[in-house]
XYZ file of C-alpha atoms in Angstrom:
75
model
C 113.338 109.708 105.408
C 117.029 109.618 104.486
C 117.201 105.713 105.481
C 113.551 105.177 103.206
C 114.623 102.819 100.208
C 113.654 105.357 97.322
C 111.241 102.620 96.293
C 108.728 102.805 98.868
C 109.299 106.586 98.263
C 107.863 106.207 94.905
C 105.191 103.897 96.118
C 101.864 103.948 96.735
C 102.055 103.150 100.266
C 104.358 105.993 101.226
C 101.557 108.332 101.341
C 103.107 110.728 98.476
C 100.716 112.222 96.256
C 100.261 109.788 93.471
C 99.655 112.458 90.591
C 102.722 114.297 91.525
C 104.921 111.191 91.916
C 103.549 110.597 88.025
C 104.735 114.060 87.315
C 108.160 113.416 88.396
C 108.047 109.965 86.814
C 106.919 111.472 83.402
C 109.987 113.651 84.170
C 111.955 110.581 84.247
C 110.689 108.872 81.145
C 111.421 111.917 79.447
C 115.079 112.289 80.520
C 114.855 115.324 82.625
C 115.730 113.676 85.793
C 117.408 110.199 86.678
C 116.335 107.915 88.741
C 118.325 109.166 91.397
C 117.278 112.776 90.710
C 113.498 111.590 91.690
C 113.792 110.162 94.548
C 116.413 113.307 95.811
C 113.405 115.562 94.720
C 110.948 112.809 96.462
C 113.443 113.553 99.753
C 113.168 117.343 99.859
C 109.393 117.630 99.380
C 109.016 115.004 102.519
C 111.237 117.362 104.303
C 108.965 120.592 103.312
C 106.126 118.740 104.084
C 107.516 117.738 107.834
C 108.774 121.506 108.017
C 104.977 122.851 106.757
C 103.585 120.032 109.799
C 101.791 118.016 107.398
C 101.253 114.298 107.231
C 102.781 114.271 103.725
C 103.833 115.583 100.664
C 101.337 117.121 98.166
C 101.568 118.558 94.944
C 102.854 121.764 96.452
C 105.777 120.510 98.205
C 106.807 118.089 94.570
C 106.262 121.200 93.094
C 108.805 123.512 95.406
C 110.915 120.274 95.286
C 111.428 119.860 91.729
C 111.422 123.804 91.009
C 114.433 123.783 93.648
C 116.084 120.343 92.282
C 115.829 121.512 88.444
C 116.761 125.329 88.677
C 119.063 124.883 91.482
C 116.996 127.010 93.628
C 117.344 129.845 91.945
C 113.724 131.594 91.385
């Protein structure tokens, strides 16, 4: 995933869950990530999906993504 334009990342073809790509996109629009920030957190929940064995990312793994992107991984 690290050579995946962040485009198709955000795209419907990627396979992402398309409610929590909206939730990192109304993130975005609101200024609480960049552009840049979204497609890191977009990165890191591929890579906990891959590390759970699933096909993709879900809500759960945008969730742990962001959560670990937007509090530095601090709990």
């Amino acid at each position: 995933m690290s050579q995946v334009p962040g485009s198709w990342l955000r795209s419907p073809q990627s396979g992402t869950d398309r409610a929590g790509v909206r939730l990192l996109l109304d993130a975005l629009d609101r200024g609480d990530l960049t552009l840049r920030g979204v497609d890191r957190v977009l990165r890191l929940a591929w890579t906990l999906a891959d590390l759970a064995g699933l096909d993709g990312p879900g809500k759960a793994e945008l969730g742990a993504a962001l959560a670990l992107r937007t509090r530095g991984g601090r709990p």
